[in-house]
PDB file of C-alpha atoms and ligand atoms in Angstrom:
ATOM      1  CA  UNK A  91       0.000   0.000   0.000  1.00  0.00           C
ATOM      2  CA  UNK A  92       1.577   3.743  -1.279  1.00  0.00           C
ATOM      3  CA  UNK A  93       0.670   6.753   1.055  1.00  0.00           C
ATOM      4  CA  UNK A  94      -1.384   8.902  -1.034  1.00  0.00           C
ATOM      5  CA  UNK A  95       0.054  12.154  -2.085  1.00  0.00           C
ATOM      6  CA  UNK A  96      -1.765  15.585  -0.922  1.00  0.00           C
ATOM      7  CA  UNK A  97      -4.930  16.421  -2.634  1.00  0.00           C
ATOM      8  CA  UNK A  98      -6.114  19.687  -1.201  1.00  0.00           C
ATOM      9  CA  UNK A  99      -8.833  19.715  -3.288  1.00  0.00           C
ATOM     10  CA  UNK A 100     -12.833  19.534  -2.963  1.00  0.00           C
ATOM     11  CA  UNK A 101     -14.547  16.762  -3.772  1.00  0.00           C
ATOM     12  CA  UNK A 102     -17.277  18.603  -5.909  1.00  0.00           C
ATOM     13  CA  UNK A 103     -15.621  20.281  -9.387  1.00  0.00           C
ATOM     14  CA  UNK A 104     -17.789  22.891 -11.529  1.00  0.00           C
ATOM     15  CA  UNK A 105     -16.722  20.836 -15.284  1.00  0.00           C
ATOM     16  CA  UNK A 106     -15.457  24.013 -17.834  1.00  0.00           C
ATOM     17  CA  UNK A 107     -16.551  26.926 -15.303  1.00  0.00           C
ATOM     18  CA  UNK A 108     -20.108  25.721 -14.803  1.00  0.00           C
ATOM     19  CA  UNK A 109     -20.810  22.787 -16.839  1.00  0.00           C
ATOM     20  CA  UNK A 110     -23.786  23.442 -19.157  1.00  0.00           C
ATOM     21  CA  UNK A 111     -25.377  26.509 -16.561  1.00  0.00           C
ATOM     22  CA  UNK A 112     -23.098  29.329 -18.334  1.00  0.00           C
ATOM     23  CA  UNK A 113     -21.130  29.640 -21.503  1.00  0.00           C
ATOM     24  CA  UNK A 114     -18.520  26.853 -20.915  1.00  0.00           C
ATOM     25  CA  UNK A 115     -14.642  27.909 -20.587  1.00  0.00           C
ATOM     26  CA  UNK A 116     -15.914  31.809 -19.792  1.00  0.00           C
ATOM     27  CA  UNK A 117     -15.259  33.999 -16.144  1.00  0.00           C
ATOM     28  CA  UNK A 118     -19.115  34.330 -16.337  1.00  0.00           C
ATOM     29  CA  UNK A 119     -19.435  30.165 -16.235  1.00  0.00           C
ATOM     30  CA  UNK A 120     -16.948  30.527 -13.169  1.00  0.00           C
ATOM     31  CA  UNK A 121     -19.104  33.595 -11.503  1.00  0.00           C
ATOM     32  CA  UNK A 122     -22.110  31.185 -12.062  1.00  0.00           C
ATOM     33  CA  UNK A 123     -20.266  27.896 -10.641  1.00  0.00           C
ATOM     34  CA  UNK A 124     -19.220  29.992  -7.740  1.00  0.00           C
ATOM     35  CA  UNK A 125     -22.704  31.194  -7.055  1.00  0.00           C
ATOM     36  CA  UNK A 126     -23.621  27.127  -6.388  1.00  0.00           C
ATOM     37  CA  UNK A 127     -21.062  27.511  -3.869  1.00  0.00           C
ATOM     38  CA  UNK A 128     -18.483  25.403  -6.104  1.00  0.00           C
ATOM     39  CA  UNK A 129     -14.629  26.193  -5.198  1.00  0.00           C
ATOM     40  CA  UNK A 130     -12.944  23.996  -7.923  1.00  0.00           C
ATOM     41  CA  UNK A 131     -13.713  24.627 -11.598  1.00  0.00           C
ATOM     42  CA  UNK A 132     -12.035  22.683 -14.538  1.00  0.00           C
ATOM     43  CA  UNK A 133     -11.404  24.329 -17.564  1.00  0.00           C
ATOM     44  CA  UNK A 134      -9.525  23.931 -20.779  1.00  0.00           C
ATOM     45  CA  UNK A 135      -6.534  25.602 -22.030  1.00  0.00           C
ATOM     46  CA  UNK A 136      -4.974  25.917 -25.669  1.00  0.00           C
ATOM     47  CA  UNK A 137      -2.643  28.513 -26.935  1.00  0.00           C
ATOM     48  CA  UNK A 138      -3.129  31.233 -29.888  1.00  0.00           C
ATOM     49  CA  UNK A 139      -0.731  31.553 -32.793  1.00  0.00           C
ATOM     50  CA  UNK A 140       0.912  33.818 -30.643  1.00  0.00           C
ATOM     51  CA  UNK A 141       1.071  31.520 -27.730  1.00  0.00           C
ATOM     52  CA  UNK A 142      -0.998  33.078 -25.177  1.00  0.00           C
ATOM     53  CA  UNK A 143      -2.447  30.605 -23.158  1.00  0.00           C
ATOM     54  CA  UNK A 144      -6.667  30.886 -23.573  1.00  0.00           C
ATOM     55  CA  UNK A 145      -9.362  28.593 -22.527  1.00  0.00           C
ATOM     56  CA  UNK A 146     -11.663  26.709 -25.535  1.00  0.00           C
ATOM     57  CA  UNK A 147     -12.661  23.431 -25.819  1.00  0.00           C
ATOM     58  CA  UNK A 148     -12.283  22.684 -28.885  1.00  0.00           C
ATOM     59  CA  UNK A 149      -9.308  23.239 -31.307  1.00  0.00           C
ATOM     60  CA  UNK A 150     -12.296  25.714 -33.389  1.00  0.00           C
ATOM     61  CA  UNK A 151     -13.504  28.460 -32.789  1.00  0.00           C
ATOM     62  CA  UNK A 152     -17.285  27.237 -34.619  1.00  0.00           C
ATOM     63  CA  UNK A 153     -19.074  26.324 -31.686  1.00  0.00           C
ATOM     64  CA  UNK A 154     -18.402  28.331 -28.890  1.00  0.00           C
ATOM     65  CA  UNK A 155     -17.819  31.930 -30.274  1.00  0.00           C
ATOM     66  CA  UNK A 156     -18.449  33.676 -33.332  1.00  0.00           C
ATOM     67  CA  UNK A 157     -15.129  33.300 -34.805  1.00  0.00           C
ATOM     68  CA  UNK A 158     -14.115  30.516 -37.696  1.00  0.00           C
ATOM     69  CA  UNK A 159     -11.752  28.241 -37.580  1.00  0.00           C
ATOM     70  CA  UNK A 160      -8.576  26.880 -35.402  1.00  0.00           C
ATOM     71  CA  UNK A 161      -7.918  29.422 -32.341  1.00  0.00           C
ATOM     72  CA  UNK A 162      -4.393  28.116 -33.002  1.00  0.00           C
ATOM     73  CA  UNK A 163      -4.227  30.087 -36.767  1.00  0.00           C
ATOM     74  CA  UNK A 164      -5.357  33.290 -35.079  1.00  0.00           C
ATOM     75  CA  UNK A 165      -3.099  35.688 -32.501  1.00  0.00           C
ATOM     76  CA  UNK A 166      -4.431  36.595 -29.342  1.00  0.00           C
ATOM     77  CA  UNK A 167      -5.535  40.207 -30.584  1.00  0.00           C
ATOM     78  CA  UNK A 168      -8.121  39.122 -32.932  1.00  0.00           C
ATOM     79  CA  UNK A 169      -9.276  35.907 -30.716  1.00  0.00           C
ATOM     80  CA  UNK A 170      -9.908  39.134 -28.000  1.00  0.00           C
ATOM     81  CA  UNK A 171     -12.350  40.416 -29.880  1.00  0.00           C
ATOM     82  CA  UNK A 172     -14.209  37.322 -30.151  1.00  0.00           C
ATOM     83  CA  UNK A 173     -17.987  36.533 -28.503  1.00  0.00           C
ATOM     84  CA  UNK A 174     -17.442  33.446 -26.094  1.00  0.00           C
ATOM     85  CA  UNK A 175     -21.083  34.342 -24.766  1.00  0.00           C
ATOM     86  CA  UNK A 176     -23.746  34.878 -27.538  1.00  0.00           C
ATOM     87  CA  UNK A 177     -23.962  31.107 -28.586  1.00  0.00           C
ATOM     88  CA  UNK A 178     -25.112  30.310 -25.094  1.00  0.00           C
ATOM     89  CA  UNK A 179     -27.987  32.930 -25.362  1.00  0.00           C
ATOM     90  CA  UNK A 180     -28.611  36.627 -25.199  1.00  0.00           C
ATOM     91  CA  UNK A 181     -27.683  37.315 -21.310  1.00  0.00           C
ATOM     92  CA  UNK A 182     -24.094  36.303 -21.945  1.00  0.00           C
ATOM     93  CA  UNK A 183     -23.412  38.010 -25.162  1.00  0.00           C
ATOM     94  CA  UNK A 184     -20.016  40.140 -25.031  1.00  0.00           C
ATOM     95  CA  UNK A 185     -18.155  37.438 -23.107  1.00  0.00           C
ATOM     96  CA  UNK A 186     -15.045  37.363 -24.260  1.00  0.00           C
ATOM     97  CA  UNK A 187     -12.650  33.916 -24.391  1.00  0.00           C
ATOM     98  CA  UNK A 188     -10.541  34.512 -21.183  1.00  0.00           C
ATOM     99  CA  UNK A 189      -7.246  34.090 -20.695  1.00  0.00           C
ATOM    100  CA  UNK A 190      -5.562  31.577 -18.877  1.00  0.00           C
ATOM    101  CA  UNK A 191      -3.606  35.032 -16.451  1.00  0.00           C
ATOM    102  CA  UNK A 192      -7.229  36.208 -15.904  1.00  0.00           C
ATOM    103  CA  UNK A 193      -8.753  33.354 -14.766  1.00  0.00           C
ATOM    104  CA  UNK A 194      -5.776  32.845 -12.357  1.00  0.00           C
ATOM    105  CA  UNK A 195      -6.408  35.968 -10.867  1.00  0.00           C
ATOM    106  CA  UNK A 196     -10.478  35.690 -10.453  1.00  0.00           C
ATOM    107  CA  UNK A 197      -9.839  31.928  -8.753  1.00  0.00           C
ATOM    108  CA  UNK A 198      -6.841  32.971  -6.575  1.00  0.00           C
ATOM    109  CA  UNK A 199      -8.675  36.246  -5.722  1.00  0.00           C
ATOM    110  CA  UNK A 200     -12.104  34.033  -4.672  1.00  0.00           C
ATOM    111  CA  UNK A 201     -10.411  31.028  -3.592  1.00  0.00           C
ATOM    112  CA  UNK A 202     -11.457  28.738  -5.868  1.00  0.00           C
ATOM    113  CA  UNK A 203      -9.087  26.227  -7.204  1.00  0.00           C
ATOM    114  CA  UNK A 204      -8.213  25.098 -10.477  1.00  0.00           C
ATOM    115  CA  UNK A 205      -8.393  22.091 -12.545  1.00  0.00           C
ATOM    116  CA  UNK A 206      -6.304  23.464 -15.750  1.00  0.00           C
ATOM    117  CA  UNK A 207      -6.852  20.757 -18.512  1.00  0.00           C
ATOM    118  CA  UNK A 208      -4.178  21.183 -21.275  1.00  0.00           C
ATOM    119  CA  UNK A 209      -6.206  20.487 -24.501  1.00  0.00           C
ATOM    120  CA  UNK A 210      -3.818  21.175 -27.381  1.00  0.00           C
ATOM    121  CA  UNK A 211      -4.274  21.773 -30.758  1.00  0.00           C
ATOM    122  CA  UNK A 212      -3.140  18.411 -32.023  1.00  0.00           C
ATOM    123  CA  UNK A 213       0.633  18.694 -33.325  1.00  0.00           C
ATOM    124  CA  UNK A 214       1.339  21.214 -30.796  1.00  0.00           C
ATOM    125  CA  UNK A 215       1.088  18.779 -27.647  1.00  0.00           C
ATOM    126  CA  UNK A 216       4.547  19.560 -26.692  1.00  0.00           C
ATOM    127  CA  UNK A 217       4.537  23.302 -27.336  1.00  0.00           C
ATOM    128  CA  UNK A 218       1.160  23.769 -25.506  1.00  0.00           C
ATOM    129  CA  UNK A 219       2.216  21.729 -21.959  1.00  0.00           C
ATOM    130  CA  UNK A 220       4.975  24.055 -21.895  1.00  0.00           C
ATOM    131  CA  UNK A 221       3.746  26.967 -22.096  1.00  0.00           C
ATOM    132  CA  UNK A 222       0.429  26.290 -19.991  1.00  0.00           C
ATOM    133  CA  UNK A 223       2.733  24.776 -17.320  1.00  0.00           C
ATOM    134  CA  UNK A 224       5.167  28.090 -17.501  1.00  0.00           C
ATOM    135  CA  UNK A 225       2.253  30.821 -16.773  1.00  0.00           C
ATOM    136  CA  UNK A 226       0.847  28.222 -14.380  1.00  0.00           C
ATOM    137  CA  UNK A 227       3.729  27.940 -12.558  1.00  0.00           C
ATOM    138  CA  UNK A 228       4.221  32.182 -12.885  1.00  0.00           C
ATOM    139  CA  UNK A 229       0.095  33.024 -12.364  1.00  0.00           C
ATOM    140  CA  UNK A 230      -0.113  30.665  -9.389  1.00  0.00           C
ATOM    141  CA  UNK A 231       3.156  31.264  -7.734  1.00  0.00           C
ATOM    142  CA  UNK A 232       2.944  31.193  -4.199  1.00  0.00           C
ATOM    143  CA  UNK A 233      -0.800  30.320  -3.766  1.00  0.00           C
ATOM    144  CA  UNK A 234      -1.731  27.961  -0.956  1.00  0.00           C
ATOM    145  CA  UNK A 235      -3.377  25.602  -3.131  1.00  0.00           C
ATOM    146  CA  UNK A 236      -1.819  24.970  -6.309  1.00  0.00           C
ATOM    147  CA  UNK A 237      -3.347  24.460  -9.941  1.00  0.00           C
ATOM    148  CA  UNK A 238      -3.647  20.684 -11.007  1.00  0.00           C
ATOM    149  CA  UNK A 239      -2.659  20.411 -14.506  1.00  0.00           C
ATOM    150  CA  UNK A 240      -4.396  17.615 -16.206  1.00  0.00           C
ATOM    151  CA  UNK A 241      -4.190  16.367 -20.072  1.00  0.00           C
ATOM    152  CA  UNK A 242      -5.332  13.325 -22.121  1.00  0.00           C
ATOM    153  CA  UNK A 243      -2.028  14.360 -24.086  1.00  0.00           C
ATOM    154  CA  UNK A 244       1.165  11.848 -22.847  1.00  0.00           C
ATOM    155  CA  UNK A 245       3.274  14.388 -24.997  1.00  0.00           C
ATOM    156  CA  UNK A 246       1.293  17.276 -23.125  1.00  0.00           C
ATOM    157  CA  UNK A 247       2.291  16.125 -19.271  1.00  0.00           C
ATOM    158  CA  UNK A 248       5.718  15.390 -20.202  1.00  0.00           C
ATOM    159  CA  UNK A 249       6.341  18.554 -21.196  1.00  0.00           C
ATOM    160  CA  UNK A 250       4.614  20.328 -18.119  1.00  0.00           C
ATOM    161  CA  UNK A 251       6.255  17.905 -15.690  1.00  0.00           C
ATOM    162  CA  UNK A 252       9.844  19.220 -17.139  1.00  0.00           C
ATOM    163  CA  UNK A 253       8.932  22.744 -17.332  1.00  0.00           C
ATOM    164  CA  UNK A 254       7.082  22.653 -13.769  1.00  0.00           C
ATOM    165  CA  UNK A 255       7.907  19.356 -11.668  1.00  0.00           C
ATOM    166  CA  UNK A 256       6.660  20.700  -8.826  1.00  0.00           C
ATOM    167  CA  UNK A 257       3.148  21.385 -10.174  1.00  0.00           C
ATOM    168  CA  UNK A 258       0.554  18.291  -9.668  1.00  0.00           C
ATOM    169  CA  UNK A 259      -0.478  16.581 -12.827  1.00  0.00           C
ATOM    170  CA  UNK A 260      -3.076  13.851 -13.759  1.00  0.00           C
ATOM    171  CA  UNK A 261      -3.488  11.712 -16.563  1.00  0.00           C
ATOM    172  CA  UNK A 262      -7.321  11.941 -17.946  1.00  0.00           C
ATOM    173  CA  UNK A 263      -7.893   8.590 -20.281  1.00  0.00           C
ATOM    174  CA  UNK A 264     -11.040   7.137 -21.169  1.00  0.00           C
ATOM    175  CA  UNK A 265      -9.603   3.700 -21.783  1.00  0.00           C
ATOM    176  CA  UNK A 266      -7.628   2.024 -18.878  1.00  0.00           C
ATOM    177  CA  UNK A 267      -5.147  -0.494 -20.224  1.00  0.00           C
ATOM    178  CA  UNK A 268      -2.554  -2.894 -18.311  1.00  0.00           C
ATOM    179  CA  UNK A 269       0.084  -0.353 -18.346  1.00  0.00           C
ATOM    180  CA  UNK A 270      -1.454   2.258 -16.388  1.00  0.00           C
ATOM    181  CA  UNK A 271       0.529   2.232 -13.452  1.00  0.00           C
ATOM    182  CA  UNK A 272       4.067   2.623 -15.484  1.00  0.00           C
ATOM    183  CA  UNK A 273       1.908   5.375 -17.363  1.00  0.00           C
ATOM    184  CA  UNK A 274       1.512   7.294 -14.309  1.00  0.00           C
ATOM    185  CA  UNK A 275       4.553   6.450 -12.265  1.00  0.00           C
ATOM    186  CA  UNK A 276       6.104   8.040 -15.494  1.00  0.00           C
ATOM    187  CA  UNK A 277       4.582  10.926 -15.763  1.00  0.00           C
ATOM    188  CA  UNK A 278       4.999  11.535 -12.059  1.00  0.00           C
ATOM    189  CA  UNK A 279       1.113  12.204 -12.129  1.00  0.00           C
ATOM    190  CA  UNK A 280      -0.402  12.893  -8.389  1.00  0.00           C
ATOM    191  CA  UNK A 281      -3.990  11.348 -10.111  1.00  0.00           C
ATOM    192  CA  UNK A 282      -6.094   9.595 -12.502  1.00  0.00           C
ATOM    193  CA  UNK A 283      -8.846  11.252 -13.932  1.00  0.00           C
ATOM    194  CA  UNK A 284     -10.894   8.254 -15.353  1.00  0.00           C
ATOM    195  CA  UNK A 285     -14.654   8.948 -17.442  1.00  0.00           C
ATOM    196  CA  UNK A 286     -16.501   7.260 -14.611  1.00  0.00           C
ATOM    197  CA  UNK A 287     -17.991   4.597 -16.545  1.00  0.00           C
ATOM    198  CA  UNK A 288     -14.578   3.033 -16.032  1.00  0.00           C
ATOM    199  CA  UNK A 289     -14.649   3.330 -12.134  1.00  0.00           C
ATOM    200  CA  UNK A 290     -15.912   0.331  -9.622  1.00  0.00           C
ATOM    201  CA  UNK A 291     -15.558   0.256  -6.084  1.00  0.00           C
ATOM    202  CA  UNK A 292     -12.450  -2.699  -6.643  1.00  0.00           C
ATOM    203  CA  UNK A 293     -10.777  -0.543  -9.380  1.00  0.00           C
ATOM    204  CA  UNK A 294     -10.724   2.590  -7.228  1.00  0.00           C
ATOM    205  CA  UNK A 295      -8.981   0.568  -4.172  1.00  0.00           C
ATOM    206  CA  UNK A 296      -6.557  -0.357  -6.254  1.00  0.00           C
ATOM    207  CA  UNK A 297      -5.652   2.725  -8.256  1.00  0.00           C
ATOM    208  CA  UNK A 298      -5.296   4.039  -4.258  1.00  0.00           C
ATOM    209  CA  UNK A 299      -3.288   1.088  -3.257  1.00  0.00           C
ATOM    210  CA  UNK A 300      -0.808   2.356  -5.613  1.00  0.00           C
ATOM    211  CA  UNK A 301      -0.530   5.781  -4.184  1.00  0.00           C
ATOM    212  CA  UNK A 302      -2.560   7.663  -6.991  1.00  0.00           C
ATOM    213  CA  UNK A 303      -5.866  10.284  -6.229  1.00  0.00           C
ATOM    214  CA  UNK A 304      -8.907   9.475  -8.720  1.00  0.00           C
ATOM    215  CA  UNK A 305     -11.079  12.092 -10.287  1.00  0.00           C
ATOM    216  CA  UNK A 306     -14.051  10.958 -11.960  1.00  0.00           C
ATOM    217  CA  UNK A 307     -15.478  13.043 -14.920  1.00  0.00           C
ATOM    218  CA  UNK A 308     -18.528  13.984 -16.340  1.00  0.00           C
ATOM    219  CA  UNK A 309     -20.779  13.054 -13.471  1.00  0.00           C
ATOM    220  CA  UNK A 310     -24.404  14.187 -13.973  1.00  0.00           C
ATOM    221  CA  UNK A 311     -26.048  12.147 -12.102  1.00  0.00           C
ATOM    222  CA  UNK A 312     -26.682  12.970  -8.251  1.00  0.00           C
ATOM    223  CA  UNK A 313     -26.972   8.974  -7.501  1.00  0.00           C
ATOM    224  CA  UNK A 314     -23.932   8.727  -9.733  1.00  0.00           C
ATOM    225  CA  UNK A 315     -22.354  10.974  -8.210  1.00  0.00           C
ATOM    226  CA  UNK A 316     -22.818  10.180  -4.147  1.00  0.00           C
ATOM    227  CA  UNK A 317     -22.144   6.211  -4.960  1.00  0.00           C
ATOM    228  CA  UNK A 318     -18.692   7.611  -6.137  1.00  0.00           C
ATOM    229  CA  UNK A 319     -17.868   9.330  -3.212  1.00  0.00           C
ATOM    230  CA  UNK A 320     -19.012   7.131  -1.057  1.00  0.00           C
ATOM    231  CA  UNK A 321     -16.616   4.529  -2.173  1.00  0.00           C
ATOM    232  CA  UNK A 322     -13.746   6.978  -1.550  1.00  0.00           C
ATOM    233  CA  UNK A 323     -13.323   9.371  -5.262  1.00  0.00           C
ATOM    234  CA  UNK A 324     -10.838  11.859  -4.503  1.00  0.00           C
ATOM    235  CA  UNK A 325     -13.032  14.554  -7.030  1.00  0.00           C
ATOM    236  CA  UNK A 326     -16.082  14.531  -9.326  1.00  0.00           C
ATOM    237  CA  UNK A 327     -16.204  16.878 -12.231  1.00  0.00           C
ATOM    238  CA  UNK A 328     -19.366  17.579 -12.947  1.00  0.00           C
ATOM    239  CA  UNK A 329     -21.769  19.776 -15.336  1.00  0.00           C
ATOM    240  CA  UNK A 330     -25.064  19.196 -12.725  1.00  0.00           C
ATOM    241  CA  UNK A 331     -24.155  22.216 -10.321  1.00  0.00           C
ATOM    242  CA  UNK A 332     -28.261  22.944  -9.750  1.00  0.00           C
ATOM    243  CA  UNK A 333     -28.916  18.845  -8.807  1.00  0.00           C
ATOM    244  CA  UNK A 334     -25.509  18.074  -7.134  1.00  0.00           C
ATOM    245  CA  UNK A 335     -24.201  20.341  -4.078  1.00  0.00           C
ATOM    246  CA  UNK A 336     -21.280  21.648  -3.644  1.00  0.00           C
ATOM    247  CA  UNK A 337     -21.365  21.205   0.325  1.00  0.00           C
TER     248      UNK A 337
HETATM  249  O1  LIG B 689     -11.165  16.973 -17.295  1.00  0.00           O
HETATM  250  C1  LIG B 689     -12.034  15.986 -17.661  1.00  0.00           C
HETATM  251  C2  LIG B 689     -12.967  16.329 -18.795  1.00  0.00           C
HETATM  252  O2  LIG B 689     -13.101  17.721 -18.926  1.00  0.00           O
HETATM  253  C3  LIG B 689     -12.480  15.742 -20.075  1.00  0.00           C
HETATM  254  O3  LIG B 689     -13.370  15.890 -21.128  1.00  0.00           O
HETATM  255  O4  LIG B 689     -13.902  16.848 -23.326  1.00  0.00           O
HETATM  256  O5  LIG B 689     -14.981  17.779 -21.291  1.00  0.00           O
HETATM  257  O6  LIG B 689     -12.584  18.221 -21.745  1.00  0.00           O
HETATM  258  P1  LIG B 689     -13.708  17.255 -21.895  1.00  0.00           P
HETATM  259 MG1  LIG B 690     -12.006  19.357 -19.947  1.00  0.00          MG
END
């Protein structure tokens, strides 16, 4: 049996800001999340052409703003003057795609911590854990609770975990195979952040026999989600922040 490493971290995690409340990946989603009383968000980070470091899902711009195409093509200045909001509905219109430094400061200055997932334009894995794990390790020096850098990308986590060891990291996968343990030990990754599907009570006691945390995402169901953490989850990201409380 490992000792688990620290996990100062809630159990309850608003999934991109506010999960499907608020504009997803916006600083109104995380105003919304922390109006449920939520005080972890995930969220996902790319870069520009430029390489600032901006949240989006996805490597377009299509279906969350008004823009065309990959943010990665575009520099920072025009993705600014993009609508992150209006696709949600009316309310939110003006919302602009935040940046990665302004979303540090709102959590930091309302105590919320962060779930940064590094979602890279594919062919710039390497490039994007980088740089995400540079102005992580800059926008969150200091804080009391630090940012936990997450990826699907291998390439993605190896670069953070050279550029900022010290920063946690966690392998998301939707696919568990044999090698899993190596995978982490590897990586140096503090967690596993499994689609919950994946997750039974026996799985989860062994993932903490060998020293790893377990987050489970997208929980949206409140049965779901209280049979997970009754079994011992160390988080569940989640989208249902009006059916699932944050307390
Ligand atoms: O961090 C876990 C979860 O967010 C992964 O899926 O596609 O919502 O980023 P996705
Ligand atoms: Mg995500």
């Amino acid at each position: 049996m490992q000792t688990l490493p620290p996990w100062p971290y809630p159990h309850l995690v608003a999934h991109r800001g506010a999960g499907t409340l608020a504009p997803e990946n916006t600083l109104a989603a995380m105003r919304v999340g922390a109006s449920f009383g939520y005080k972890m968000v995930e969220f996902d980070a790319k870069l520009s052409q430029d390489q600032v470091a901006i949240l989006l899902h996805d490597a377009e711009l299509d279906r969350t703003t008004n823009g065309r195409g990959k943010a990665a093509d575009q520099p920072y200045a025009a993705l600014a003057k993009l609508d992150a909001g209006l696709w949600f509905s009316a309310a939110f219109r003006g919302e602009p795609i935040p940046t990665l430094e302004a979303v540090a400061r709102y959590t930091l200055s309302h105590n919320i911590a962060s779930n940064i997932e590094i979602k890279p334009t594919p062919g710039l894995e390497g490039l994007t854990g980088t740089a995400i794990a540079r102005q992580a390790k800059h926008d969150w020096h200091g804080a009391s609770v630090p940012p936990l850098l997450s990826s699907f990308s291998l390439a993605a986590l190896e670069a953070a975990q050279q550029e900022a060891p010290t920063l946690p990291r966690g392998w998301i996968t939707s696919k568990l195979d044999e090698n899993w343990r190596q995978t982490l030990r590897r990586l140096g990754c503090v967690s596993i952040h499994l689609h919950h599907l994946l997750l039974n009570e026996a799985l989860l006691n062994d993932i903490h026999a060998g020293g790893f945390r377990v987050a489970a995402w997208t929980v949206n169901d409140p049965t779901r989600a209280a049979t997970l953490l009754r079994w011992g989850v160390d988080s569940v990201i989640t989208d249902a922040l009006d059916l699932i409380s944050a307390e």
